[in-house]
Each structure stands twice: as structure tokens, then as C-alpha cells.
CSV table of C-alpha atoms in Angstrom, one decimal:
chain,number,residue,atom,x,y,z
A,1,UNK,CA,-3.9,-28.5,38.2
A,2,UNK,CA,-4.9,-25.0,37.5
A,3,UNK,CA,-7.6,-25.0,34.9
A,4,UNK,CA,-8.2,-21.1,35.1
A,5,UNK,CA,-8.9,-19.7,31.7
A,6,UNK,CA,-5.9,-17.5,30.4
A,7,UNK,CA,-6.2,-13.9,30.4
A,8,UNK,CA,-6.8,-12.3,27.0
A,9,UNK,CA,-4.4,-9.7,25.6
A,10,UNK,CA,-6.1,-8.1,22.7
A,11,UNK,CA,-3.6,-6.5,20.2
A,12,UNK,CA,-5.1,-4.2,17.4
A,13,UNK,CA,-3.3,-3.6,14.4
A,14,UNK,CA,-3.6,-2.9,10.6
A,15,UNK,CA,-1.9,-3.7,7.4
A,16,UNK,CA,-1.9,-0.1,6.2
A,17,UNK,CA,1.8,-0.1,6.5
A,18,UNK,CA,3.6,-3.3,7.3
A,19,UNK,CA,5.2,-1.8,10.5
A,20,UNK,CA,1.9,-1.9,12.4
A,21,UNK,CA,1.5,-5.6,11.8
A,22,UNK,CA,5.2,-6.5,12.6
A,23,UNK,CA,5.0,-4.7,16.0
A,24,UNK,CA,1.8,-6.5,16.8
A,25,UNK,CA,3.5,-9.9,15.8
A,26,UNK,CA,6.6,-9.0,18.0
A,27,UNK,CA,4.2,-8.4,21.2
A,28,UNK,CA,2.1,-11.5,20.4
A,29,UNK,CA,5.2,-13.6,20.1
A,30,UNK,CA,6.5,-12.3,23.4
A,31,UNK,CA,3.3,-12.9,25.2
A,32,UNK,CA,3.2,-16.4,24.0
A,33,UNK,CA,6.8,-17.1,25.2
A,34,UNK,CA,6.9,-15.2,28.5
A,35,UNK,CA,3.5,-14.9,30.0
A,36,UNK,CA,2.2,-18.4,30.8
A,37,UNK,CA,-1.3,-17.3,31.9
A,38,UNK,CA,-2.1,-15.0,29.0
A,39,UNK,CA,-3.3,-15.5,25.4
A,40,UNK,CA,-2.6,-12.9,22.8
A,41,UNK,CA,-5.4,-12.2,20.2
A,42,UNK,CA,-4.1,-10.1,17.3
A,43,UNK,CA,-6.8,-8.5,15.1
A,44,UNK,CA,-6.5,-6.2,11.8
A,45,UNK,CA,-9.1,-3.6,13.1
A,46,UNK,CA,-9.8,-2.2,9.6
A,47,UNK,CA,-10.5,-5.6,8.2
A,48,UNK,CA,-13.0,-6.2,11.1
A,49,UNK,CA,-14.6,-2.9,11.0
A,50,UNK,CA,-15.0,-2.7,7.2
A,51,UNK,CA,-14.8,-6.2,5.9
A,52,UNK,CA,-16.3,-5.4,2.4
A,53,UNK,CA,-14.5,-2.0,1.9
A,54,UNK,CA,-11.1,-3.2,3.3
A,55,UNK,CA,-9.7,-4.8,0.0
A,56,UNK,CA,-10.6,-1.7,-1.9
A,57,UNK,CA,-9.3,0.9,0.8
A,58,UNK,CA,-6.1,-1.1,1.1
A,59,UNK,CA,-5.5,-1.0,-2.6
A,60,UNK,CA,-6.3,2.6,-2.8
A,61,UNK,CA,-3.9,3.4,0.2
A,62,UNK,CA,-0.9,1.5,-1.6
A,63,UNK,CA,-1.5,3.3,-4.8
A,64,UNK,CA,-2.0,6.7,-3.4
A,65,UNK,CA,1.1,6.5,-1.3
A,66,UNK,CA,3.1,5.4,-4.4
A,67,UNK,CA,1.5,7.7,-7.1
A,68,UNK,CA,0.3,10.7,-5.1
A,69,UNK,CA,2.7,11.1,-2.1
A,70,UNK,CA,2.1,14.8,-2.0
A,71,UNK,CA,-1.5,14.3,-1.2
A,72,UNK,CA,-0.7,12.0,1.6
A,73,UNK,CA,1.9,14.6,2.8
A,74,UNK,CA,-0.8,17.4,2.7
A,75,UNK,CA,-3.1,15.4,4.9
A,76,UNK,CA,-0.4,14.3,7.2
A,77,UNK,CA,0.8,17.8,7.9
A,78,UNK,CA,-2.8,19.2,8.0
A,79,UNK,CA,-3.6,16.8,10.9
A,80,UNK,CA,-0.1,16.7,12.7
A,81,UNK,CA,-1.6,18.9,15.4
A,82,UNK,CA,-5.2,18.5,16.6
A,83,UNK,CA,-7.4,20.9,15.0
A,84,UNK,CA,-11.1,21.2,13.5
A,85,UNK,CA,-9.9,19.5,10.3
A,86,UNK,CA,-8.0,16.6,12.0
A,87,UNK,CA,-11.0,16.0,14.2
A,88,UNK,CA,-13.5,15.9,11.2
A,89,UNK,CA,-11.2,13.5,9.3
A,90,UNK,CA,-10.6,11.4,12.4
A,91,UNK,CA,-14.4,10.8,12.9
A,92,UNK,CA,-14.4,8.9,9.7
A,93,UNK,CA,-12.0,6.3,11.1
A,94,UNK,CA,-13.9,6.2,14.3
A,95,UNK,CA,-17.1,5.0,12.6
A,96,UNK,CA,-16.5,1.4,13.7
A,97,UNK,CA,-16.8,1.9,17.4
A,98,UNK,CA,-19.8,-0.5,17.7
A,99,UNK,CA,-18.1,-3.4,15.9
A,100,UNK,CA,-15.0,-2.9,18.2
A,101,UNK,CA,-17.1,-2.9,21.2
A,102,UNK,CA,-18.7,-6.0,20.3
A,103,UNK,CA,-15.4,-7.7,19.8
A,104,UNK,CA,-14.3,-6.5,23.3
A,105,UNK,CA,-17.4,-7.8,24.9
A,106,UNK,CA,-16.8,-11.2,23.3
A,107,UNK,CA,-13.2,-11.6,24.2
A,108,UNK,CA,-13.2,-9.7,27.5
A,109,UNK,CA,-9.6,-8.9,27.4
A,110,UNK,CA,-7.4,-7.8,30.5
A,111,UNK,CA,-5.7,-5.2,28.3
A,112,UNK,CA,-5.9,-3.8,24.8
A,113,UNK,CA,-2.7,-2.9,22.9
A,114,UNK,CA,-3.0,-0.6,19.8
A,115,UNK,CA,-0.1,-0.6,17.2
A,116,UNK,CA,-2.3,1.5,14.8
A,117,UNK,CA,-3.3,5.1,15.6
A,118,UNK,CA,-7.0,4.8,14.7
A,119,UNK,CA,-7.4,1.7,16.9
A,120,UNK,CA,-5.9,3.6,19.8
A,121,UNK,CA,-8.5,6.4,19.0
A,122,UNK,CA,-11.4,4.0,19.0
A,123,UNK,CA,-10.4,2.4,22.2
A,124,UNK,CA,-10.0,5.8,23.9
A,125,UNK,CA,-13.3,7.0,22.7
A,126,UNK,CA,-15.1,3.8,24.1
A,127,UNK,CA,-13.4,4.5,27.4
A,128,UNK,CA,-14.4,8.2,27.3
A,129,UNK,CA,-18.0,7.1,26.8
A,130,UNK,CA,-17.8,4.7,29.8
A,131,UNK,CA,-18.5,1.7,27.5
A,132,UNK,CA,-15.4,-0.1,28.6
A,133,UNK,CA,-13.1,0.0,31.5
A,134,UNK,CA,-10.0,-1.8,30.2
A,135,UNK,CA,-6.3,-0.7,30.4
A,136,UNK,CA,-5.3,0.8,27.0
A,137,UNK,CA,-1.8,0.7,25.8
A,138,UNK,CA,-0.4,2.3,22.6
A,139,UNK,CA,2.8,1.4,20.8
A,140,UNK,CA,3.9,4.3,18.4
A,141,UNK,CA,5.5,2.6,15.5
A,142,UNK,CA,7.5,5.6,14.2
A,143,UNK,CA,10.0,8.0,15.7
A,144,UNK,CA,7.7,11.0,15.4
A,145,UNK,CA,4.6,12.3,17.0
A,146,UNK,CA,1.1,13.0,15.5
A,147,UNK,CA,-2.2,13.9,16.8
A,148,UNK,CA,-3.8,10.6,15.7
A,149,UNK,CA,-1.6,8.7,18.2
A,150,UNK,CA,-2.5,10.8,21.2
A,151,UNK,CA,-5.8,10.3,23.1
A,152,UNK,CA,-7.0,11.2,26.5
A,153,UNK,CA,-7.9,7.8,27.8
A,154,UNK,CA,-4.8,6.0,26.8
A,155,UNK,CA,-3.1,4.6,30.0
A,156,UNK,CA,0.4,3.9,28.7
A,157,UNK,CA,2.4,5.0,25.6
A,158,UNK,CA,5.5,3.2,24.4
A,159,UNK,CA,7.9,5.0,22.1
A,160,UNK,CA,11.1,4.4,20.1
A,161,UNK,CA,13.4,7.2,21.4
A,162,UNK,CA,13.8,9.8,24.3
A,163,UNK,CA,13.2,12.5,21.9
A,164,UNK,CA,9.7,11.3,21.0
A,165,UNK,CA,9.1,10.9,24.7
A,166,UNK,CA,9.9,14.5,25.2
A,167,UNK,CA,7.7,15.5,22.2
A,168,UNK,CA,4.7,13.8,23.9
A,169,UNK,CA,5.3,15.7,27.2
A,170,UNK,CA,5.5,18.8,25.4
A,171,UNK,CA,2.0,18.0,23.9
A,172,UNK,CA,0.6,17.5,27.3
A,173,UNK,CA,1.0,13.7,27.8
A,174,UNK,CA,1.8,13.0,31.5
A,175,UNK,CA,5.5,11.8,31.8
A,176,UNK,CA,4.5,8.7,33.9
A,177,UNK,CA,2.4,7.4,30.9
A,178,UNK,CA,5.3,7.3,28.6
A,179,UNK,CA,7.9,4.5,28.3
A,180,UNK,CA,10.9,4.6,26.1
A,181,UNK,CA,11.2,0.9,25.3
A,182,UNK,CA,12.1,1.2,21.6
A,183,UNK,CA,9.9,0.1,18.8
A,184,UNK,CA,9.4,-3.7,19.4
A,185,UNK,CA,11.2,-6.1,17.1
A,186,UNK,CA,10.8,-9.9,17.1
A,187,UNK,CA,12.8,-12.2,19.3
A,188,UNK,CA,14.6,-13.6,16.3
A,189,UNK,CA,16.8,-10.4,16.4
A,190,UNK,CA,18.1,-11.5,19.7
A,191,UNK,CA,18.8,-15.1,18.7
A,192,UNK,CA,20.7,-14.9,15.3
A,193,UNK,CA,23.0,-17.6,14.4
A,194,UNK,CA,26.7,-16.9,14.6
A,195,UNK,CA,28.2,-14.9,11.7
A,196,UNK,CA,30.5,-17.6,10.4
A,197,UNK,CA,27.5,-20.0,10.1
A,198,UNK,CA,25.5,-17.3,8.3
A,199,UNK,CA,28.3,-16.5,5.9
A,200,UNK,CA,28.4,-20.2,5.0
A,201,UNK,CA,24.7,-20.6,4.6
A,202,UNK,CA,24.4,-17.6,2.2
A,203,UNK,CA,27.8,-18.3,0.5
A,204,UNK,CA,29.0,-15.0,1.3
A,205,UNK,CA,32.7,-13.8,1.1
A,206,UNK,CA,33.4,-11.7,4.3
A,207,UNK,CA,36.1,-9.9,2.4
A,208,UNK,CA,33.7,-8.4,-0.2
A,209,UNK,CA,31.4,-5.5,0.6
A,210,UNK,CA,27.7,-6.8,1.2
A,211,UNK,CA,24.8,-4.4,0.5
A,212,UNK,CA,21.2,-5.2,1.6
A,213,UNK,CA,18.4,-3.2,-0.2
A,214,UNK,CA,14.9,-3.3,1.3
A,215,UNK,CA,11.9,-1.9,-0.4
A,216,UNK,CA,9.3,-2.3,2.5
A,217,UNK,CA,6.7,-5.0,2.8
A,218,UNK,CA,5.1,-4.2,-0.4
A,219,UNK,CA,8.5,-3.8,-2.2
A,220,UNK,CA,8.1,0.0,-2.9
A,221,UNK,CA,11.6,1.3,-3.8
A,222,UNK,CA,12.6,4.6,-5.4
A,223,UNK,CA,12.1,4.9,-9.2
A,224,UNK,CA,12.1,1.2,-9.9
A,225,UNK,CA,14.4,-0.5,-12.2
A,226,UNK,CA,16.6,2.5,-13.0
A,227,UNK,CA,18.0,2.6,-9.5
A,228,UNK,CA,19.0,-1.1,-9.7
A,229,UNK,CA,20.6,-0.6,-13.1
A,230,UNK,CA,22.6,2.3,-11.8
A,231,UNK,CA,24.3,0.0,-9.2
A,232,UNK,CA,26.3,-1.4,-12.1
A,233,UNK,CA,28.3,1.8,-12.2
A,234,UNK,CA,29.9,1.0,-8.8
A,235,UNK,CA,33.5,0.4,-9.7
A,236,UNK,CA,34.1,-2.5,-7.2
A,237,UNK,CA,32.2,-5.7,-7.5
A,238,UNK,CA,29.9,-6.3,-4.4
A,239,UNK,CA,27.6,-8.8,-2.9
A,240,UNK,CA,24.1,-7.5,-3.2
A,241,UNK,CA,20.8,-8.8,-1.5
A,242,UNK,CA,17.5,-7.2,-2.9
A,243,UNK,CA,14.5,-7.8,-1.0
A,244,UNK,CA,11.4,-7.0,-3.1
A,245,UNK,CA,8.7,-7.9,-0.4
A,246,UNK,CA,5.4,-8.8,-2.0
A,247,UNK,CA,6.2,-7.0,-5.2
A,248,UNK,CA,6.4,-10.1,-7.5
A,249,UNK,CA,6.5,-8.0,-10.6
A,250,UNK,CA,9.6,-6.2,-9.4
A,251,UNK,CA,11.3,-9.3,-8.5
A,252,UNK,CA,10.6,-11.0,-11.9
A,253,UNK,CA,11.9,-7.7,-13.7
A,254,UNK,CA,15.0,-7.5,-11.6
A,255,UNK,CA,15.9,-11.2,-12.1
A,256,UNK,CA,15.8,-10.5,-15.9
A,257,UNK,CA,17.5,-7.1,-15.9
A,258,UNK,CA,20.4,-8.0,-13.5
A,259,UNK,CA,21.1,-11.5,-14.7
A,260,UNK,CA,24.4,-10.4,-16.3
A,261,UNK,CA,25.4,-8.0,-13.4
A,262,UNK,CA,29.0,-7.8,-12.5
A,263,UNK,CA,27.9,-8.0,-8.8
A,264,UNK,CA,26.9,-11.1,-6.9
A,265,UNK,CA,23.2,-10.5,-6.8
A,266,UNK,CA,20.7,-12.3,-4.8
A,267,UNK,CA,17.0,-11.3,-5.5
A,268,UNK,CA,14.4,-12.2,-2.8
A,269,UNK,CA,10.7,-11.9,-2.3
A,270,UNK,CA,9.1,-11.5,1.3
A,271,UNK,CA,11.8,-12.6,3.6
A,272,UNK,CA,11.1,-14.1,7.1
A,273,UNK,CA,14.8,-14.4,8.0
A,274,UNK,CA,15.6,-10.9,7.4
A,275,UNK,CA,17.7,-10.7,10.6
A,276,UNK,CA,20.2,-13.1,9.0
A,277,UNK,CA,20.7,-10.9,6.0
A,278,UNK,CA,21.1,-8.0,8.3
A,279,UNK,CA,23.7,-9.8,10.3
A,280,UNK,CA,25.9,-10.4,7.3
A,281,UNK,CA,25.5,-7.1,5.6
A,282,UNK,CA,27.7,-4.0,5.7
A,283,UNK,CA,25.0,-1.4,4.7
A,284,UNK,CA,21.3,-1.4,4.2
A,285,UNK,CA,19.5,0.9,1.7
A,286,UNK,CA,15.9,1.4,2.8
A,287,UNK,CA,13.0,3.7,3.2
A,288,UNK,CA,12.9,5.1,6.8
A,289,UNK,CA,10.0,2.9,8.0
A,290,UNK,CA,10.0,2.9,11.9
A,291,UNK,CA,10.0,-0.9,12.2
A,292,UNK,CA,12.6,-1.8,9.4
A,293,UNK,CA,15.1,0.9,10.7
A,294,UNK,CA,14.5,-0.5,14.3
A,295,UNK,CA,15.4,-4.0,13.2
A,296,UNK,CA,18.6,-2.7,11.6
A,297,UNK,CA,19.6,-0.9,14.7
A,298,UNK,CA,19.0,-4.0,16.7
A,299,UNK,CA,21.6,-5.6,14.3
A,300,UNK,CA,23.9,-2.5,14.4
A,301,UNK,CA,23.5,-2.3,10.6
A,302,UNK,CA,24.2,1.1,9.2
A,303,UNK,CA,21.4,2.5,7.0
A,304,UNK,CA,21.5,4.6,3.9
A,305,UNK,CA,18.1,6.2,3.5
A,306,UNK,CA,16.5,6.7,0.0
A,307,UNK,CA,13.2,7.9,-1.3
A,308,UNK,CA,11.6,8.8,2.0
A,309,UNK,CA,7.9,9.3,1.7
A,310,UNK,CA,6.4,12.7,2.7
A,311,UNK,CA,5.0,12.5,6.4
A,312,UNK,CA,6.3,10.3,9.0
A,313,UNK,CA,9.1,8.8,7.0
A,314,UNK,CA,10.6,12.4,6.5
A,315,UNK,CA,10.4,12.7,10.3
A,316,UNK,CA,12.0,9.3,10.9
A,317,UNK,CA,14.8,10.2,8.5
A,318,UNK,CA,15.5,13.4,10.3
A,319,UNK,CA,15.7,11.5,13.6
A,320,UNK,CA,17.9,8.7,12.3
A,321,UNK,CA,20.3,11.0,10.6
A,322,UNK,CA,20.5,13.5,13.5
A,323,UNK,CA,21.2,10.5,15.8
A,324,UNK,CA,24.1,9.2,13.6
A,325,UNK,CA,22.4,6.0,12.7
A,326,UNK,CA,21.9,6.8,9.2
A,327,UNK,CA,22.9,8.8,6.1
A,328,UNK,CA,20.4,10.1,3.6
A,329,UNK,CA,20.3,10.8,-0.1
A,330,UNK,CA,17.6,12.3,-2.4
A,331,UNK,CA,18.7,11.4,-6.0
A,332,UNK,CA,20.0,8.3,-7.7
A,333,UNK,CA,23.2,9.9,-8.4
A,334,UNK,CA,23.7,10.8,-4.8
A,335,UNK,CA,22.8,7.3,-3.9
A,336,UNK,CA,25.4,5.7,-6.3
A,337,UNK,CA,28.2,8.1,-5.1
A,338,UNK,CA,27.5,7.5,-1.4
A,339,UNK,CA,27.6,3.7,-1.8
A,340,UNK,CA,30.8,4.0,-3.9
A,341,UNK,CA,32.3,6.1,-1.2
A,342,UNK,CA,31.3,3.7,1.6
A,343,UNK,CA,32.6,0.7,-0.4
A,344,UNK,CA,36.1,2.5,-0.6
A,345,UNK,CA,36.1,3.8,3.0
A,346,UNK,CA,34.2,1.9,5.7
A,347,UNK,CA,35.1,4.4,8.5
A,348,UNK,CA,31.7,6.1,8.4
A,349,UNK,CA,30.1,2.7,8.8
A,350,UNK,CA,32.1,1.7,11.8
A,351,UNK,CA,31.1,5.0,13.5
A,352,UNK,CA,27.5,4.4,12.8
A,353,UNK,CA,27.7,0.9,14.2
A,354,UNK,CA,29.1,2.3,17.4
A,355,UNK,CA,26.4,4.9,17.7
A,356,UNK,CA,23.8,2.2,17.3
A,357,UNK,CA,25.2,-0.1,19.9
A,358,UNK,CA,24.5,2.6,22.5
A,359,UNK,CA,20.8,2.7,21.5
A,360,UNK,CA,20.2,-0.9,20.5
A,361,UNK,CA,16.6,-2.3,20.7
A,362,UNK,CA,17.1,-6.1,20.7
A,363,UNK,CA,15.1,-6.4,24.0
A,364,UNK,CA,12.4,-3.8,22.9
A,365,UNK,CA,9.6,-6.4,22.7
A,366,UNK,CA,10.5,-7.7,26.2
A,367,UNK,CA,10.5,-4.2,27.7
A,368,UNK,CA,7.2,-3.4,26.1
A,369,UNK,CA,5.7,-6.6,27.4
A,370,UNK,CA,6.7,-5.6,30.9
A,371,UNK,CA,4.5,-2.4,30.5
A,372,UNK,CA,1.6,-4.3,29.0
A,373,UNK,CA,1.7,-7.0,31.7
A,374,UNK,CA,1.7,-4.2,34.4
A,375,UNK,CA,-1.2,-2.4,32.8
A,376,UNK,CA,-3.1,-5.8,32.7
A,377,UNK,CA,-2.6,-6.1,36.4
A,378,UNK,CA,-3.5,-2.7,37.3
A,379,UNK,CA,-6.6,-3.2,35.3
A,380,UNK,CA,-7.2,-6.4,37.3
A,381,UNK,CA,-6.8,-4.6,40.6
A,382,UNK,CA,-9.1,-1.9,39.5
A,383,UNK,CA,-11.8,-4.4,38.7
A,384,UNK,CA,-11.4,-6.1,42.1
A,385,UNK,CA,-11.5,-2.7,43.8
A,386,UNK,CA,-14.8,-1.8,41.9
A,387,UNK,CA,-16.4,-5.2,42.7
A,388,UNK,CA,-15.7,-4.6,46.3
A,389,UNK,CA,-16.9,-1.2,46.2
A,390,UNK,CA,-20.3,-2.4,44.6
A,391,UNK,CA,-20.6,-5.1,47.2
A,392,UNK,CA,-20.0,-2.7,50.0
A,393,UNK,CA,-22.6,-0.4,48.7
A,394,UNK,CA,-25.1,-3.3,48.5
A,395,UNK,CA,-24.2,-4.1,52.2
A,396,UNK,CA,-24.9,-0.6,53.2
A,397,UNK,CA,-28.3,-0.5,51.3
A,398,UNK,CA,-29.3,-3.7,53.1
A,399,UNK,CA,-28.4,-2.4,56.5
A,400,UNK,CA,-30.5,0.7,55.9
């Protein structure tokens, strides 16, 4: 029996945006199921580096995104390309290098996977300073580039589109370091129950239009209650799933406000089986987060984008609409008009479904895992080579 200790795959993420965490979970799940001799260890890097400040900083992040999006937009655009300002700001987030180094020395991973840009930056800096020599893999969780994702000592990048791959090459990243795997989604998006069983499970009429509304992991959505009330103006009764995420206040308010709706309304909190709702829906309304939209693409679910936040979400929206995967609206009036049109005429939805099927990302986590495993192997081979070189040097010294 082989009692060799399993290799450690360290996956660094953060909950500053639900997508980073979801991608880390997808990779961890894939490692557990497909790599018998490896053990995934997922860590929230911001929580480890700043345990006392983390709750406050996380709260401020969520509030600032919601209340002051233009400030975030300014900082995002100001740091989009590497410059003196971006370097100074980035140095603040690299302040936890010593903590991360201690974690790595304790765990001794064969490979480090970053799904959060500042984690990727810290790992690269540790490698640049010669403090570690471990393969570094970065998974970009949006469909757009930013200087904080790109670092000189990253060994492999995984991206969600061919367009982003080209953008990284244009920024000087070597082509052989970039793999277009798609943004990883969890295995459950490959193993969904048959549609007829799901229709029965959720008591859905297949002949009635079904709309899924996603507000992100924290339940951010548009202007709040007014948008949902406006859905009453849709002339034809529809079936409606509203996923509020962790926003318990919004869920409670909607349950009261929509209790007499003419539509068949189901209001949900954080939903672990979102792939099932996507499988039986005709259209999803969502912000253009990289992971949520990748999940929708895996399920060939057309997307109507609303209330894109300035920054990467605007870039994601531009890519998704330009690729024919989504439509976008800016105002509440446009939103209701577009839904009304799609309820009456499903031809645009059929066209978007066909476009998505050509670029589906159901196996993205598996494809990403292959890259990670190869990186880990290269690291092991490099360590063997280094140890042989050291031994050879010792033999030479002894002979002299």
C-alpha cells in the first residue's frame, strides 16, 4: 500500500467578490474528484493576512461598491495599465508577504493557484525575491485584463476567452503561458438532472415563460424594490425566480411586496442548486459578473445584463454582448420593455442559445485542472533537477 503523503495544491482566493471564491471551489472540487494523490487547500488570503481588519474592510468594500461605484470606477481605470500610481496602490495589498511565506513554508505546496489578483501579486513577488520556487498559476475570473492580474513570475494564466488571451499577449505575456480554458465552473453544471424531472421538482409549466433574476452572492440588484415592482407591468403572466443571495433584507421585502403578484413568483436566498434553476429558465437577468455569466453559458441560458458596475463588469458586458451571449439594458424602462419583447418573441433567445453552445464552458474546471497538474509536475521535475545539481556540486567539491 502506498503511504506517501498527498501533494498539496494551495488555492488562494478572497471573498471580495463572490466569483473568486466560486472559482476556487470549482478547482478544489475538481482536484478532490480527479487527482488521487493531491490534496487541495483553499484559503481566503485577505482573511489570513489581515484577520483583524478583514471584517471591516470587507464591509467597506461591499458598501463602497454599492454606494460609491464611481470611486471604484476611477481606481479601476487609473490602475488598468501598470503605472506609478498602480504600483503604489498595489504595494498596500502586498503588505502581507511575510504571512503568506509562512503559510507556504508550513504547507509546502506543489503548486499555488490564485483566483484573486492580489494573491497572484504576492506569490509573484515572493518568487522574484527568491523566497519560494513553486509553480504559480493564475485564473482570471473576468473576461477582461487588468494590471493587477499580470505579474512577471506567474508560470501559467487561465482565461475565459480567446479575446482575453490576445489582450494578454498584446500586454507582453508569452503566448505559451496562457490557456483559454474558460472561467472554471463547478462539476454540478455538467451533471444536471433531466429537464422533465426539474420541471416537476420546481412545479414549472414548460409552456409558460420562466425568468431567473440573479443579484450576485450578496444580492446587489439595480435600484432595489422598484425594479421588481415594475415587473408587474409585463402583460403576460410569467414564472419568476428571484435569487437574493445573502441579502436577507431584500428577500423579506420582496416576499411582502410581491405576495399578490400576477406572476408565479419564487423568492430564494442563497441558492446552492443554481444550475437547476438555470436549466429550466428561458432568460436570466443579472449583473455581468464573470462567474455567474460563465455558469449561464455552461447551461446555454441567454442573459439580459442590467446595472453593470463600473470597471470589470462593464468590460464583461461589452464582451458578452459583442459575442452574442447577452443583451444589455441601462434603465428600468428598457429592462421591462426588453423582457416584454422576449416573452412575446423568443427568436433572439434561440439565437443566443446557439451562440453559447459553440463556446460552452461545462468542462472549464477540468481543463483548468489539467494545466494545474502539469504545472505541479514541472515544479516537481525542477526540484529533482535542482537537488541533483546540488548533489553533483557536492561531489565535485569532495573530489577537489
